[in-house]
PDB file of C-alpha atoms in Angstrom:
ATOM      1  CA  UNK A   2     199.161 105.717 107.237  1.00  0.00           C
ATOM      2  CA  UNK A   3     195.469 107.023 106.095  1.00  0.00           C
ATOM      3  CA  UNK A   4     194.207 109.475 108.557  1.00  0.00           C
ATOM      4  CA  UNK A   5     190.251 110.237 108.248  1.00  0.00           C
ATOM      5  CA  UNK A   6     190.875 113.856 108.704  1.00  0.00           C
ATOM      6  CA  UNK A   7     193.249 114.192 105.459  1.00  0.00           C
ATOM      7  CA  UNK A   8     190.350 112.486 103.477  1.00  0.00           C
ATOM      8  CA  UNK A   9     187.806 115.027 104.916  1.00  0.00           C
ATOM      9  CA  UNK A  10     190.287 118.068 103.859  1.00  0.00           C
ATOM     10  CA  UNK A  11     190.668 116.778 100.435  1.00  0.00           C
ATOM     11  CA  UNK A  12     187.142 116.150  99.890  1.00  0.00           C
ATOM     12  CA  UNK A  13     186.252 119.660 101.169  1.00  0.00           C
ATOM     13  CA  UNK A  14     189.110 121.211  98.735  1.00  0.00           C
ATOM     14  CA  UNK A  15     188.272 119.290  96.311  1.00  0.00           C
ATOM     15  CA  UNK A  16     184.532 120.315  96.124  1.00  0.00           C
ATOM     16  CA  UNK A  17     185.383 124.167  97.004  1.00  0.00           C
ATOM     17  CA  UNK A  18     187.833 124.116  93.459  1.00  0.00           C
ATOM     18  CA  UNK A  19     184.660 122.774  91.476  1.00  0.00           C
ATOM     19  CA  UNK A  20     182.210 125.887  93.327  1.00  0.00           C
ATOM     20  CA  UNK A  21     184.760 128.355  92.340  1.00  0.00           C
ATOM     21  CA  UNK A  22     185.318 127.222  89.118  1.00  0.00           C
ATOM     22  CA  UNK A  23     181.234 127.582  88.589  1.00  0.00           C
ATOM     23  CA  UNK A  24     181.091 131.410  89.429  1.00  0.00           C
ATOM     24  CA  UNK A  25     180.633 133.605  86.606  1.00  0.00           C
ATOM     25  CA  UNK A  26     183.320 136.353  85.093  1.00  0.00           C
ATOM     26  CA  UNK A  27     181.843 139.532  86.345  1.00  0.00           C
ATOM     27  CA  UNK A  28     184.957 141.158  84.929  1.00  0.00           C
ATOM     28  CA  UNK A  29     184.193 140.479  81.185  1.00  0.00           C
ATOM     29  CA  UNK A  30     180.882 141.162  79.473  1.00  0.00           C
ATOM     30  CA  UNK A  31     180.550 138.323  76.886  1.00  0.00           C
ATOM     31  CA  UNK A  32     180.355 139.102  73.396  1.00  0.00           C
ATOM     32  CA  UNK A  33     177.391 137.353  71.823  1.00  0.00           C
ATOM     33  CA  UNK A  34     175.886 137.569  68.371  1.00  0.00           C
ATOM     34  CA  UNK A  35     172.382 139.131  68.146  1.00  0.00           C
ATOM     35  CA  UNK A  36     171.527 136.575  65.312  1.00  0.00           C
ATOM     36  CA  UNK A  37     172.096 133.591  68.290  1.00  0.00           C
ATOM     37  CA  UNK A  38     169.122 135.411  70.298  1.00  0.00           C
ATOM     38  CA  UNK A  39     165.794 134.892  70.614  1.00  0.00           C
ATOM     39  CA  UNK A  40     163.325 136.926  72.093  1.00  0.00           C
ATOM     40  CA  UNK A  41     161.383 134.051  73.536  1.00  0.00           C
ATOM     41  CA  UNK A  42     163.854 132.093  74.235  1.00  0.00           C
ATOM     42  CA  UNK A  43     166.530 134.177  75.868  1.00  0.00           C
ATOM     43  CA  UNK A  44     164.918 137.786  76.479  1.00  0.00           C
ATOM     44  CA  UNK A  45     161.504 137.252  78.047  1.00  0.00           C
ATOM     45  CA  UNK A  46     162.645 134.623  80.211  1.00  0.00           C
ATOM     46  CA  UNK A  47     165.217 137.095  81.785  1.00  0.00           C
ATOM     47  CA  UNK A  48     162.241 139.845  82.176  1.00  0.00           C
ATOM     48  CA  UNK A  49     159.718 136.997  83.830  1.00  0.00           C
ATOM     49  CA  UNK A  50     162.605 136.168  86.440  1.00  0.00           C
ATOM     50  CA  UNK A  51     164.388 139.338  86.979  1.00  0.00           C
ATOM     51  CA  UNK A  52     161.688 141.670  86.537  1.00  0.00           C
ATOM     52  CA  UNK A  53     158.565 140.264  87.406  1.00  0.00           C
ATOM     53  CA  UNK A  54     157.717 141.379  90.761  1.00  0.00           C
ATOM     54  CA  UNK A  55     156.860 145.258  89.467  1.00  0.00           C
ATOM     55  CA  UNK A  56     156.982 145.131  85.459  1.00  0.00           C
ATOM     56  CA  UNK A  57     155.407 141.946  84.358  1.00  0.00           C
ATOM     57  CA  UNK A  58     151.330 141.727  84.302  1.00  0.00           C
ATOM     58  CA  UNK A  59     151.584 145.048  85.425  1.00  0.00           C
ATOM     59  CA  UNK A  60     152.916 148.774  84.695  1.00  0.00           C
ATOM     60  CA  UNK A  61     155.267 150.629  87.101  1.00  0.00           C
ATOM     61  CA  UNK A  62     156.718 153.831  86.063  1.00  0.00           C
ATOM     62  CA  UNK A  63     155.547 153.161  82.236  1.00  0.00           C
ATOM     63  CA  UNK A  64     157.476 149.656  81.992  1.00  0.00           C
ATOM     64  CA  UNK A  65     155.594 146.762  81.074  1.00  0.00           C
ATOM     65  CA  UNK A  66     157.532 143.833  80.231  1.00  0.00           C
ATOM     66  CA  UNK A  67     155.136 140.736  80.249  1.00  0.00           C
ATOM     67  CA  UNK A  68     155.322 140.381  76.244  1.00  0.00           C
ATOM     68  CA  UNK A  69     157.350 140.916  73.438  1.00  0.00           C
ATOM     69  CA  UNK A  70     154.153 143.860  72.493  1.00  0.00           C
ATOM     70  CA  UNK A  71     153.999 145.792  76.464  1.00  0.00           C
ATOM     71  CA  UNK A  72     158.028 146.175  76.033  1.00  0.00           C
ATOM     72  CA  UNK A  73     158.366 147.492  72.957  1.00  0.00           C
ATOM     73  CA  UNK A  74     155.414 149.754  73.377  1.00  0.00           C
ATOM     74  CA  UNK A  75     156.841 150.623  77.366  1.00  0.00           C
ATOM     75  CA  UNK A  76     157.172 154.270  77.493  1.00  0.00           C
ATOM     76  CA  UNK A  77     159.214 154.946  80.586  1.00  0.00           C
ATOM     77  CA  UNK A  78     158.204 157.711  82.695  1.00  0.00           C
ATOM     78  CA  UNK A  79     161.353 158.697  84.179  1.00  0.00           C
ATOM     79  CA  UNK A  80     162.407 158.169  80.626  1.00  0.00           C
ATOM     80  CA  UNK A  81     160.419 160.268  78.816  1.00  0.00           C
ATOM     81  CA  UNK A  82     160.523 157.875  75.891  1.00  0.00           C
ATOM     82  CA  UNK A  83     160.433 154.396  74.654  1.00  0.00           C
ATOM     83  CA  UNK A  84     162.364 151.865  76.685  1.00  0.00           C
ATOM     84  CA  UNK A  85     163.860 150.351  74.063  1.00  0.00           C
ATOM     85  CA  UNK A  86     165.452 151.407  70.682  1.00  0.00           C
ATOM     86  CA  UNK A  87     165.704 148.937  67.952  1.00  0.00           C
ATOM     87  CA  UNK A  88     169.382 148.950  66.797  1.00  0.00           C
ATOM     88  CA  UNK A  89     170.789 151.048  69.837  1.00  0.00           C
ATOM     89  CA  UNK A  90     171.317 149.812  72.896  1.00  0.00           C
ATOM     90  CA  UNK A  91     173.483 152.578  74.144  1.00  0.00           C
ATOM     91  CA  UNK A  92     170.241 154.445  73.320  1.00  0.00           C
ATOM     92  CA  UNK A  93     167.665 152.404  75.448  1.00  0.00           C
ATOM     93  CA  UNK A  94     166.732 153.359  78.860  1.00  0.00           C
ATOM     94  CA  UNK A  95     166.056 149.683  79.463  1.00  0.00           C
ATOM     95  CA  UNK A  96     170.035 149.120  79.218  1.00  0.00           C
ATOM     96  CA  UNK A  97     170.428 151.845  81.184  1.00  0.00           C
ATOM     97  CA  UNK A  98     169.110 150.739  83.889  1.00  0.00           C
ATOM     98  CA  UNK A  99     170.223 147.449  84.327  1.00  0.00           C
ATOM     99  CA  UNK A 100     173.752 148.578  84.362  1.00  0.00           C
ATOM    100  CA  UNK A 101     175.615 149.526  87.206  1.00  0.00           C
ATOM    101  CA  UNK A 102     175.121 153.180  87.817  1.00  0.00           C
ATOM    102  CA  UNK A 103     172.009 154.346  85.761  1.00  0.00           C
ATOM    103  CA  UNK A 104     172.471 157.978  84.977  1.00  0.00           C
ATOM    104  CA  UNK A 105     168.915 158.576  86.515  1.00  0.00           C
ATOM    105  CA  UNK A 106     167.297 156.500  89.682  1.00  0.00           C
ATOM    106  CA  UNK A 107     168.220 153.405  90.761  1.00  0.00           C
ATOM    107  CA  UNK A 108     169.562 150.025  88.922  1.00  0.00           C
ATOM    108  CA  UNK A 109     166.723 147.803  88.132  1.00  0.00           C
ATOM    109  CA  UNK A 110     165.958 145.093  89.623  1.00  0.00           C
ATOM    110  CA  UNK A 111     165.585 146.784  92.907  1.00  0.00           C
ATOM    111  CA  UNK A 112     164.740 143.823  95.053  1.00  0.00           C
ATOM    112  CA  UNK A 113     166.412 140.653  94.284  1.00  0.00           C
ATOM    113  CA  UNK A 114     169.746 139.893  92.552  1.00  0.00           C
ATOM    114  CA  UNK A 115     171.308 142.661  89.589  1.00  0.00           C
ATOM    115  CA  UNK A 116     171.088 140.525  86.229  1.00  0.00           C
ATOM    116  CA  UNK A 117     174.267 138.796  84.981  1.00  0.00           C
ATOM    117  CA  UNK A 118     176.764 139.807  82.688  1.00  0.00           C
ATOM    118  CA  UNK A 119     175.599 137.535  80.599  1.00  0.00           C
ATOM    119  CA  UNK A 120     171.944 138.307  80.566  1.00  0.00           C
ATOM    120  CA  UNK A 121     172.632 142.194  80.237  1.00  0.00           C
ATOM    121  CA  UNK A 122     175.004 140.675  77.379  1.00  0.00           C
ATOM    122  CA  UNK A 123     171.893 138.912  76.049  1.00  0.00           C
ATOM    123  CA  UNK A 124     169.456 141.907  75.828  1.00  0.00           C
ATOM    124  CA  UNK A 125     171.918 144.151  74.323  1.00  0.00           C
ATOM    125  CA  UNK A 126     172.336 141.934  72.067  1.00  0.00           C
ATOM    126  CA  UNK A 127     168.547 141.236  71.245  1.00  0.00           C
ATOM    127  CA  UNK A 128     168.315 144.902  70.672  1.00  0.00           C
ATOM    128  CA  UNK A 129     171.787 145.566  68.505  1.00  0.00           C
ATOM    129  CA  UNK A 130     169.503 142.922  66.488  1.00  0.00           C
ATOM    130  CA  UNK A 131     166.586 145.168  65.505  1.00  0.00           C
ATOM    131  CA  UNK A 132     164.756 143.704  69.207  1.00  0.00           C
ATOM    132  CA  UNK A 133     163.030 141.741  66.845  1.00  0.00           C
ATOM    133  CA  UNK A 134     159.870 139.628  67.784  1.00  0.00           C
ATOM    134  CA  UNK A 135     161.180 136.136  67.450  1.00  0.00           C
TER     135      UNK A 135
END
């Protein structure tokens, strides 16, 4: 015998499996190729969205990041130096501090959701690549 309650419970676990299946892998940072990036494709997309609110058309702390030109010429205050390092991420302060426990201050963004794996993935990437203009 169908019973309208067992249809209901299926369609509910049904739809929870696809939700779960949809969340992404915080345990595994991606590994993606620096010649797959593009600046304004991938990376300044990620800085309008996730950063926007204090570092795009405007400078806090010496960060800039409305164009390809403010970041790479960002000189970070707390950092004492440029933000980012062509060839070296483990060297810029802007990977720094979008990783879980910067060495100095807080993690960036401070209001609003920490980026994703995969977009931390992204900008590391963009900079192992030279943090070329393209």
């Amino acid at each position: 015998m169908y019973h309208p309650l067992t249809a209901l419970l299926l369609f509910v676990l049904f739809f929870s499996i696809g939700c779960i299946s949809n969340v992404e892998d915080i345990s595994e940072t991606p590994d993606i190729n620096p010649n797959d990036i593009s600046y304004s494709a991938d990376i300044q997309p990620i800085f309008t969205s996730s950063c926007g609110s204090c570092h795009i058309n405007s400078s806090t702390n010496g960060v800039n990041l409305t164009s390809y030109s403010t970041t790479i010429n960002s000189t970070g205050s707390v950092a004492g130096g440029p933000i980012v390092v062509p060839g070296e991420p483990e060297n810029s302060p802007l990977v720094e501090k979008i990783k879980p426990d910067p060495s100095y201050g807080s993690r960036m963004p401070t209001t609003g959701q920490y980026l994703t794996p995969t977009e931390i993935a992204k900008i590391e990437a963009w900079i192992t690549g030279g943090a070329e203009d393209n």
